[in-house]
XYZ file of C-alpha atoms in Angstrom:
661
model
C 106.763 105.362 135.416
C 107.784 102.614 132.933
C 106.426 99.313 133.451
C 110.676 98.661 133.799
C 110.638 101.030 136.728
C 107.574 100.170 138.278
C 109.611 95.725 138.611
C 112.664 97.516 139.013
C 110.992 99.952 142.155
C 108.836 96.466 143.555
C 111.757 94.310 143.055
C 113.624 96.881 145.541
C 111.609 96.942 148.120
C 111.172 93.039 147.658
C 114.618 92.631 147.688
C 114.726 94.757 150.800
C 112.580 92.694 152.908
C 114.674 89.316 152.720
C 113.102 87.342 155.399
C 109.882 89.263 155.995
C 108.398 88.510 152.215
C 109.802 84.943 152.202
C 107.824 84.345 154.975
C 104.320 85.717 154.001
C 104.722 83.833 150.896
C 105.749 80.573 152.751
C 102.679 80.814 155.029
C 100.675 81.833 152.048
C 101.569 78.797 150.105
C 101.068 76.464 152.900
C 97.495 77.467 154.211
C 95.887 77.284 150.650
C 97.926 73.377 150.721
C 95.904 73.255 153.732
C 92.823 74.465 152.188
C 92.983 72.422 148.979
C 94.059 69.084 151.027
C 91.041 70.046 153.739
C 88.287 70.695 150.688
C 89.796 67.113 149.369
C 89.527 65.548 152.485
C 85.767 67.115 152.274
C 84.714 65.412 149.300
C 85.930 62.521 151.075
C 84.130 63.033 154.141
C 80.431 63.209 151.786
C 81.633 59.943 149.863
C 82.151 58.242 153.130
C 78.657 59.530 155.098
C 77.142 58.562 151.727
C 78.490 54.904 151.326
C 77.721 54.897 155.329
C 74.366 56.288 155.146
C 72.956 53.659 152.082
C 75.079 50.454 154.361
C 72.683 51.975 157.030
C 69.896 51.685 155.164
C 70.404 47.689 153.541
C 71.850 46.540 157.040
C 67.872 47.916 158.647
C 65.894 46.751 156.419
C 68.029 43.335 156.495
C 68.172 43.174 159.964
C 64.275 44.050 160.165
C 63.248 41.571 157.456
C 64.866 39.311 159.554
C 63.535 38.992 162.592
C 59.856 40.101 160.747
C 60.658 36.382 159.968
C 61.071 35.081 162.825
C 58.320 36.477 165.199
C 56.266 35.256 161.973
C 56.095 31.824 163.146
C 54.883 32.394 166.005
C 52.027 33.957 164.612
C 51.944 30.597 162.351
C 51.933 28.615 165.250
C 49.197 30.188 166.831
C 46.993 29.885 163.786
C 47.631 26.523 163.936
C 46.653 26.109 167.462
C 43.484 28.272 166.869
C 42.389 26.588 163.539
C 43.145 22.805 165.500
C 45.685 21.525 163.175
C 48.005 21.700 166.877
C 45.603 19.891 169.422
C 48.097 18.972 172.651
C 51.455 19.929 173.622
C 52.889 16.808 171.568
C 51.731 18.603 168.847
C 53.286 21.830 169.412
C 56.678 20.220 170.478
C 56.623 18.713 165.858
C 55.646 22.267 165.101
C 58.098 23.852 166.781
C 60.796 21.389 166.274
C 60.140 21.761 162.393
C 60.448 25.370 163.114
C 63.786 25.389 164.862
C 65.327 23.275 162.061
C 64.148 25.832 160.082
C 65.150 28.351 161.598
C 68.384 27.450 163.454
C 68.929 31.772 165.426
C 65.510 30.759 167.396
C 67.622 30.327 171.351
C 64.181 28.188 171.649
C 60.330 28.134 171.012
C 58.503 26.997 174.130
C 55.064 27.092 175.323
C 53.841 28.205 178.199
C 50.633 27.537 179.561
C 47.573 30.401 181.246
C 49.234 30.171 184.590
C 52.669 31.281 183.311
C 54.777 28.357 183.607
C 56.843 26.814 180.747
C 56.027 23.191 180.048
C 58.166 22.610 177.265
C 60.902 23.560 175.676
C 62.529 23.021 171.694
C 65.128 22.521 171.925
C 65.054 21.077 175.035
C 69.161 20.395 174.748
C 70.184 24.269 176.516
C 67.092 24.953 177.433
C 66.550 22.132 180.171
C 66.660 25.497 183.130
C 63.418 26.676 182.268
C 61.776 24.156 182.636
C 58.876 24.774 185.004
C 59.877 28.426 185.981
C 56.708 31.092 186.275
C 56.852 33.669 183.854
C 55.253 35.579 186.330
C 57.901 35.831 188.906
C 60.230 37.162 186.180
C 60.770 40.337 187.233
C 60.847 42.277 183.233
C 59.259 39.263 181.912
C 56.219 39.826 183.474
C 55.282 43.138 182.638
C 55.263 41.924 179.360
C 53.412 38.040 179.727
C 50.785 40.056 181.021
C 50.429 42.923 178.836
C 50.258 39.652 176.448
C 47.116 38.649 178.883
C 45.541 41.574 178.881
C 45.773 42.577 174.920
C 45.913 39.674 173.613
C 48.652 40.798 171.004
C 52.352 39.527 170.779
C 54.198 41.024 173.380
C 57.997 41.377 172.668
C 59.898 42.497 175.898
C 63.435 45.155 176.067
C 66.626 43.226 176.676
C 66.915 40.497 179.529
C 69.326 38.482 180.394
C 68.478 34.697 179.610
C 68.148 31.920 182.072
C 70.142 29.984 179.576
C 73.001 32.658 179.848
C 73.327 35.528 177.316
C 71.996 38.962 176.688
C 68.438 37.946 174.176
C 65.146 39.059 174.291
C 61.609 37.161 174.608
C 58.331 37.751 172.421
C 54.841 35.653 173.749
C 51.873 35.327 171.437
C 48.916 34.334 173.365
C 46.744 30.982 171.933
C 43.170 32.089 172.336
C 40.634 29.416 171.297
C 37.372 29.653 171.550
C 37.472 33.309 173.773
C 40.049 31.533 175.937
C 43.359 31.448 176.454
C 44.747 28.120 175.911
C 48.489 28.935 176.835
C 51.012 31.097 175.433
C 54.530 30.589 172.047
C 57.501 31.909 174.256
C 60.370 32.607 171.091
C 63.656 33.279 172.936
C 66.257 35.008 170.972
C 70.182 35.748 171.247
C 70.721 38.953 170.096
C 74.437 37.861 169.282
C 73.112 35.208 166.635
C 70.592 36.685 165.727
C 72.119 39.717 164.619
C 74.929 37.619 162.813
C 72.183 35.655 161.139
C 70.704 38.347 159.777
C 73.536 40.185 158.760
C 76.997 38.392 157.949
C 80.381 39.128 159.042
C 81.028 41.202 156.184
C 79.446 44.473 158.375
C 81.526 43.989 161.102
C 84.706 44.554 158.679
C 83.768 47.423 157.768
C 81.428 49.013 160.540
C 80.845 49.102 163.934
C 77.350 48.198 164.954
C 75.562 49.114 168.391
C 71.537 48.098 168.639
C 69.902 49.919 171.369
C 66.175 49.533 173.005
C 64.912 52.770 174.957
C 68.572 53.540 175.441
C 69.527 50.248 176.299
C 72.334 48.494 174.884
C 70.449 45.579 172.627
C 74.265 44.721 170.944
C 77.544 46.448 170.778
C 80.768 44.341 169.206
C 82.796 46.369 171.097
C 85.544 44.915 169.890
C 86.028 46.713 166.658
C 88.128 50.368 166.838
C 85.979 52.826 165.088
C 85.726 56.426 164.494
C 82.363 57.996 166.257
C 82.517 60.994 164.466
C 80.589 59.499 160.948
C 78.298 57.594 163.352
C 74.888 57.108 161.923
C 71.496 55.894 163.375
C 68.082 54.571 162.090
C 65.275 53.384 163.617
C 63.560 50.205 163.004
C 60.361 47.943 164.475
C 60.418 45.068 165.994
C 57.078 43.903 167.233
C 56.139 46.426 169.858
C 59.453 47.513 170.179
C 61.496 50.106 168.565
C 65.790 49.871 168.516
C 67.926 52.449 167.746
C 70.778 50.701 164.758
C 73.528 52.847 164.694
C 77.398 52.137 162.817
C 80.426 53.697 163.023
C 83.468 53.184 160.263
C 86.500 51.385 161.116
C 90.019 52.546 161.376
C 90.982 50.299 158.549
C 87.732 51.918 156.225
C 89.092 55.062 157.029
C 92.018 54.169 155.783
C 91.066 52.623 152.880
C 88.858 55.611 151.616
C 92.138 57.723 152.525
C 94.658 57.831 149.764
C 98.169 58.117 150.351
C 98.262 60.405 148.067
C 96.305 62.483 150.066
C 98.725 62.895 152.847
C 101.558 63.355 150.209
C 99.821 66.376 148.675
C 99.765 67.694 152.371
C 103.522 66.848 152.909
C 104.789 67.555 149.733
C 102.770 71.152 149.133
C 103.852 72.496 152.428
C 108.040 71.178 152.061
C 107.676 72.985 148.397
C 106.534 76.633 150.345
C 108.751 75.786 152.467
C 111.723 74.779 149.577
C 110.285 78.593 147.680
C 110.058 80.727 150.211
C 113.865 78.850 151.792
C 115.399 79.951 147.579
C 112.900 83.269 147.792
C 114.970 84.045 150.606
C 118.108 83.128 149.388
C 117.888 85.291 146.287
C 116.558 87.849 148.085
C 119.291 88.162 150.812
C 121.372 87.505 148.006
C 120.721 90.392 146.015
C 119.751 92.564 149.076
C 124.048 91.783 149.441
C 124.692 92.414 146.435
C 123.418 95.468 146.227
C 124.704 96.364 149.348
C 128.312 95.152 147.965
C 127.564 97.839 145.468
C 126.831 101.090 147.331
C 129.928 100.207 149.735
C 131.953 99.976 147.162
C 130.921 102.877 144.616
C 131.198 104.433 148.090
C 134.494 103.050 148.533
C 135.322 104.296 144.825
C 133.468 108.027 145.112
C 134.991 108.778 147.976
C 138.328 107.532 147.786
C 140.718 110.550 148.251
C 142.683 108.773 145.388
C 141.614 108.511 141.189
C 140.571 105.499 140.854
C 139.472 103.765 137.040
C 138.179 100.573 135.781
C 139.190 100.081 132.708
C 138.493 96.077 129.953
C 141.022 93.615 128.953
C 141.413 95.421 126.182
C 142.406 98.987 127.484
C 138.453 101.318 127.550
C 137.764 103.255 130.290
C 134.203 101.609 131.524
C 134.629 103.245 135.570
C 136.120 106.639 136.846
C 135.697 108.151 139.968
C 135.039 112.122 140.920
C 138.485 112.235 141.438
C 139.784 110.997 138.372
C 137.424 113.555 136.985
C 138.371 116.154 138.778
C 142.101 115.932 137.991
C 142.224 114.473 134.030
C 138.363 115.524 132.712
C 136.622 118.192 134.487
C 134.178 118.411 131.842
C 132.801 115.113 132.691
C 132.667 114.109 128.876
C 131.448 110.232 128.754
C 134.639 108.279 128.576
C 133.274 104.540 128.808
C 134.634 102.621 125.645
C 137.176 105.424 124.802
C 141.096 104.714 125.199
C 144.334 105.978 127.085
C 145.553 107.052 123.934
C 142.404 109.520 122.786
C 142.850 111.438 126.420
C 146.339 111.520 127.328
C 149.433 113.269 126.042
C 151.620 110.329 123.924
C 154.402 110.106 126.556
C 151.451 109.480 129.562
C 149.759 107.301 127.347
C 152.547 104.793 126.465
C 153.885 104.747 130.075
C 149.877 103.384 130.845
C 149.729 101.722 128.174
C 152.832 99.802 129.084
C 151.985 99.153 132.833
C 148.872 97.749 132.143
C 150.422 95.006 129.102
C 152.708 94.268 132.744
C 149.350 93.455 134.538
C 147.553 91.233 131.472
C 150.261 89.419 131.200
C 151.672 88.959 134.432
C 148.707 88.827 136.267
C 150.388 90.490 138.811
C 149.788 94.546 140.630
C 151.752 96.098 139.642
C 152.709 99.843 141.738
C 155.270 102.796 140.437
C 155.814 106.241 141.150
C 154.948 108.558 137.603
C 154.059 111.722 137.460
C 151.004 112.512 135.729
C 149.956 115.518 133.730
C 146.721 116.764 135.292
C 144.532 118.342 132.685
C 144.887 122.013 134.139
C 148.759 121.633 132.785
C 150.814 121.076 136.143
C 152.687 117.338 136.422
C 152.419 115.471 139.869
C 154.004 112.628 141.435
C 151.581 110.245 141.709
C 151.956 106.571 142.935
C 150.457 104.695 139.920
C 149.128 100.990 140.829
C 147.611 98.447 138.365
C 145.602 95.455 139.448
C 144.018 92.667 137.717
C 140.384 92.475 138.376
C 139.336 88.454 138.445
C 136.191 86.611 137.190
C 135.371 83.258 139.550
C 138.289 81.026 136.947
C 139.844 83.218 137.470
C 140.188 84.959 134.141
C 141.388 88.737 133.823
C 138.286 90.573 133.014
C 139.050 93.846 133.522
C 141.785 96.354 134.961
C 141.874 98.220 137.568
C 143.743 101.644 138.310
C 144.819 103.574 141.751
C 146.303 106.972 141.045
C 147.090 108.311 144.550
C 148.962 112.468 145.027
C 152.485 112.105 146.291
C 152.958 115.678 147.041
C 151.866 115.280 150.634
C 153.862 112.195 151.598
C 156.619 114.243 149.319
C 156.866 117.268 151.038
C 156.030 114.992 154.583
C 159.064 113.028 153.774
C 161.464 115.615 152.692
C 160.445 117.483 156.480
C 160.697 114.566 157.995
C 164.503 113.621 156.592
C 165.360 117.502 157.280
C 164.448 117.084 160.893
C 166.631 113.149 161.076
C 169.342 115.626 159.812
C 168.697 118.865 162.621
C 167.933 115.730 164.926
C 171.091 113.832 164.749
C 173.190 116.904 163.861
C 171.538 118.456 167.560
C 172.660 115.444 169.480
C 176.140 115.038 167.663
C 176.009 118.507 169.274
C 174.978 117.200 172.595
C 177.359 114.581 172.573
C 180.258 116.752 171.789
C 179.877 119.433 174.095
C 179.210 116.756 176.715
C 182.289 115.525 176.182
C 184.497 118.760 175.317
C 182.906 120.147 179.229
C 183.355 116.922 180.335
C 187.436 116.956 179.407
C 187.518 120.985 180.237
C 186.383 119.937 183.970
C 188.787 117.351 184.521
C 191.952 119.435 185.213
C 190.212 122.052 187.651
C 189.475 118.537 189.268
C 192.273 116.040 189.219
C 193.671 119.869 190.698
C 190.984 119.566 193.578
C 190.764 116.289 194.197
C 194.640 115.886 194.413
C 195.254 119.774 196.368
C 192.932 117.591 198.389
C 194.628 115.119 199.097
C 198.084 116.609 200.680
C 195.662 118.749 202.686
C 194.279 115.504 204.560
C 197.485 113.842 204.614
C 199.115 117.296 206.379
C 202.129 116.624 203.600
C 203.395 119.728 204.273
C 202.449 120.262 208.009
C 200.093 120.640 210.504
C 197.623 122.459 209.282
C 195.763 122.990 213.053
C 192.224 123.214 213.389
C 191.112 120.133 213.215
C 187.986 121.099 211.282
C 190.128 122.017 208.201
C 190.727 118.511 207.830
C 187.195 117.371 208.067
C 186.350 119.911 205.168
C 189.595 118.957 203.084
C 188.025 115.190 203.572
C 183.965 116.291 202.154
C 186.290 118.422 199.682
C 188.204 115.413 198.226
C 184.622 112.910 198.466
C 182.852 115.544 196.177
C 185.337 115.590 193.500
C 185.691 111.498 193.338
C 181.870 111.970 193.288
C 181.809 114.651 190.136
C 184.827 112.687 188.633
C 182.631 109.590 188.374
C 180.162 112.376 187.017
C 182.097 112.793 184.211
C 182.927 109.835 183.428
C 179.904 108.478 182.403
C 179.055 111.337 181.233
C 182.844 110.507 178.531
C 181.016 107.197 178.416
C 178.064 108.072 176.869
C 178.681 110.819 174.514
C 181.771 108.110 173.475
C 179.122 105.520 173.063
C 177.086 108.348 171.190
C 179.308 109.306 168.787
C 181.044 105.662 168.105
C 184.429 106.118 169.546
C 183.945 103.588 172.186
C 185.908 101.237 170.905
C 185.681 97.511 172.156
C 187.660 94.391 171.955
C 185.520 91.610 171.719
C 187.504 88.726 173.117
C 186.589 85.002 174.234
C 186.577 84.915 178.160
C 185.661 83.285 181.193
C 182.072 84.776 182.484
C 182.899 82.651 185.941
C 185.852 84.830 186.214
C 184.109 88.653 185.970
C 181.566 87.612 187.597
C 183.751 86.174 190.992
C 186.108 89.642 190.633
C 182.804 92.155 190.635
C 181.431 90.366 193.555
C 184.623 90.618 194.972
C 184.856 94.432 194.233
C 181.286 95.380 195.070
C 181.969 92.519 198.686
C 183.095 94.879 201.393
C 180.123 97.991 200.148
C 177.579 94.848 200.574
C 178.655 93.915 204.067
C 178.714 97.212 205.044
C 175.138 97.913 204.459
C 174.795 94.711 206.228
C 172.867 93.386 202.581
C 173.384 89.182 201.630
C 175.853 89.028 198.246
C 175.866 85.298 197.507
C 177.005 84.042 193.547
C 175.418 81.301 191.899
C 176.666 80.025 188.719
C 177.522 76.692 186.696
C 180.978 75.827 186.585
C 182.117 76.174 184.445
C 180.254 78.453 182.070
C 181.323 78.314 178.935
C 183.374 80.961 177.401
C 181.296 84.449 175.600
C 182.302 86.865 173.449
C 182.694 90.230 174.803
C 184.746 93.988 175.812
C 186.277 92.921 179.431
C 186.170 96.314 180.021
C 183.063 96.820 179.030
C 181.441 93.221 180.659
C 182.982 94.758 184.224
C 181.618 97.689 184.327
C 178.139 96.472 183.211
C 178.461 93.833 186.076
C 179.604 96.523 188.692
C 177.382 99.016 188.010
C 174.602 96.294 188.385
C 175.756 95.049 191.793
C 176.538 99.050 193.110
C 173.154 99.942 191.846
C 171.102 97.178 193.947
C 173.474 98.070 197.480
C 172.500 101.187 197.103
C 168.879 100.481 196.706
C 168.745 97.773 199.195
C 167.562 97.424 202.590
C 169.829 96.174 205.791
C 168.931 92.460 205.417
C 167.871 92.425 202.190
C 169.620 90.181 199.947
C 170.940 90.389 196.284
C 172.086 86.798 194.084
C 173.518 87.135 191.456
C 173.392 83.337 189.416
C 174.127 82.614 185.577
C 172.668 80.183 183.528
C 173.133 78.501 179.963
C 170.262 78.487 177.285
C 171.629 76.887 173.423
C 173.018 79.834 172.030
C 173.780 82.423 175.358
C 174.746 82.602 178.612
C 171.574 83.908 180.871
C 172.932 85.918 184.323
C 170.315 87.544 186.377
C 170.693 90.356 189.704
C 167.800 89.794 191.912
C 167.350 91.654 194.756
C 164.738 92.196 197.619
C 165.075 95.536 197.484
C 162.546 98.916 196.965
C 161.333 97.610 193.497
C 160.708 99.964 190.573
C 157.226 101.271 189.442
C 155.531 99.844 186.044
C 155.451 102.984 184.943
C 159.186 104.069 184.822
C 160.090 100.258 183.413
C 159.865 102.109 180.393
C 161.716 104.782 179.780
C 164.429 103.623 182.650
C 167.422 102.766 180.498
C 167.220 106.047 178.083
C 169.524 108.577 178.959
C 169.155 111.256 181.898
C 166.361 108.938 183.272
C 166.197 109.361 187.146
C 163.175 106.827 188.160
C 162.507 108.089 191.877
C 163.328 105.736 194.782
C 165.026 103.533 191.779
C 167.598 100.821 193.005
C 169.581 100.770 189.399
C 169.908 104.328 189.531
C 171.994 106.464 192.191
C 170.763 109.109 193.672
C 173.457 110.938 192.852
C 173.584 109.909 189.215
C 172.225 111.534 186.449
C 171.059 109.049 185.205
C 173.257 107.391 183.165
C 173.720 104.111 184.630
C 171.765 102.177 182.658
C 171.624 103.709 179.786
C 175.032 102.954 179.761
C 174.683 99.176 180.829
C 172.219 99.137 177.396
C 174.112 100.910 174.809
C 177.075 98.682 175.965
C 174.833 95.354 175.782
C 173.606 96.292 172.457
C 177.136 96.895 171.454
C 178.616 93.382 172.033
C 174.865 91.864 170.787
C 173.450 91.401 174.265
C 170.353 91.889 175.739
C 168.892 93.568 178.613
C 165.611 93.181 180.432
C 164.345 94.256 183.533
C 161.183 92.915 185.781
C 159.877 94.315 189.007
C 157.466 95.196 191.716
C 156.893 97.725 194.730
C 158.385 96.711 197.595
C 158.933 93.336 196.623
C 162.182 93.441 194.376
C 163.853 93.749 190.948
C 165.710 91.152 188.914
C 167.366 92.620 185.908
C 168.887 90.072 183.477
C 171.289 89.865 181.048
C 171.223 87.844 178.062
C 175.206 87.529 176.402
C 176.115 85.269 172.941
C 177.748 81.811 173.425
C 181.141 82.108 171.768
C 180.954 81.635 168.423
C 183.859 79.517 167.140
C 184.149 80.966 163.544
C 184.878 84.814 165.324
C 187.623 83.303 167.557
C 189.366 81.523 165.089
């Protein structure tokens, strides 16, 4: 595989993992930044430890030298006693005063007699409280005083609380003359002034200092905030004692050692890593979407049942799908860069050129039915669609084309047209047949009704048996009912055949509604049904046919009465809107099942237990109502709920003054 092939394969693999790859890369970069930053921190820590160690050596050397020089004062005074330069306490006080003036960090230089009692103190002010105190009676000091007495060598105490208040330590230096202990030089030190004088204030700006003697705090600059992670310790000798000196860098020193650029490097590196990962994710996601879009686009083009092609703005082919090749290029010759003039007959090529020119000129898609010359020699009706392909700036960069085979559509269209013609002919024949049959039935029905009426009235004498009269009444009633049904069939047939002429004129709907209520009032009373009229008076005139509108409301009221129970209520109400007069017939009767509502107005459809269609009817009542309303630009709507009742709403247009004129 070539190098470019490997790169393409790798990029495809990466683009398929638009989330995982950026996440791994981002985490890797963040880890590298943290490691680099940590190495920088390590270098800083090494430098800090080195500086702290050097300062510790310097500080401990200064402290040990300082304390040793003060202890040497005791040795000097001892030699002065032993060599006779000091003979009494007055001479000792004079020498002690000179030493104190030279080294002011002494708390006191005392003289203790051979019995362990402090006789003199220098300076006196501030130390007078210890004059006359027996050292042998002091718990901690007693041990080291006795050691000095027994060994004849100077002894230094551990940290003690001084009588003068404050923490410090003392040194007992025995004075032996002529083999006899003459007394003791007592050097008293307060720790804080001594350490401050030895080291100066500069140390405490950068370090926390801790001095311990046998684990007991001798000195602790506890008011300094420090970091114990970088603490270093060293031991020094103070007389017969061992001091452990520890220093810890302060927070201010650590802050000065740390560079702001270090944190900037860490934060900046992490942000940069996140940015790289995010932009990589966007790039891979965009690439993934683009490839998915290309796949969908190619799949759509190649699997489309239509011939699809793309040309550049000069009319040269760029791509064609499988169907196009099957129809126009079954040999699969390379068509890229070719023009329509090179592939099709002149008449077809000129037509295509003309349509493409229109697309380039107007920038609008076009659609046209044409006859396409297939490669097999057939000429097939197709739907040609051409459309512009635009870039981001809205400029036309290519032309798309879709050619759809219309043979199946044409055949379907022809079949539908023939079926529609046959359906209309059948419907017309049906209506004509019904009308003819209805007329043929009316003649004998009129004779049956007329003769039965004569028999009921016994116009030519008594019939005899009363049963004949009852049977005559049944014949008369059945004949009347059958005649009514035939009239309905004639009505619907006349409407469908267009022979029902309506005379539209301005009418007062209030009067028509009152007449209809009066016409069915007796029937409602006989059925024990409450019937009432609620109408705003006066109602505006409506532009309708009087006979038709009466038939509409009589049908609705009659059906409502038939299918309400005794005690139910029927309300005929009328209101007005901006453009219509709305009349509703509401009842509290049986209601209509939901599945019957969608077909209830179709001819010859009877709903079971429907208050809008009589049991004896053939399912034409509402069909006639709807047809008559449609012919008068009215609207019909029905709302119903089983066992709750039905509301039929009729909307009629108000009088159009122009029509009325």
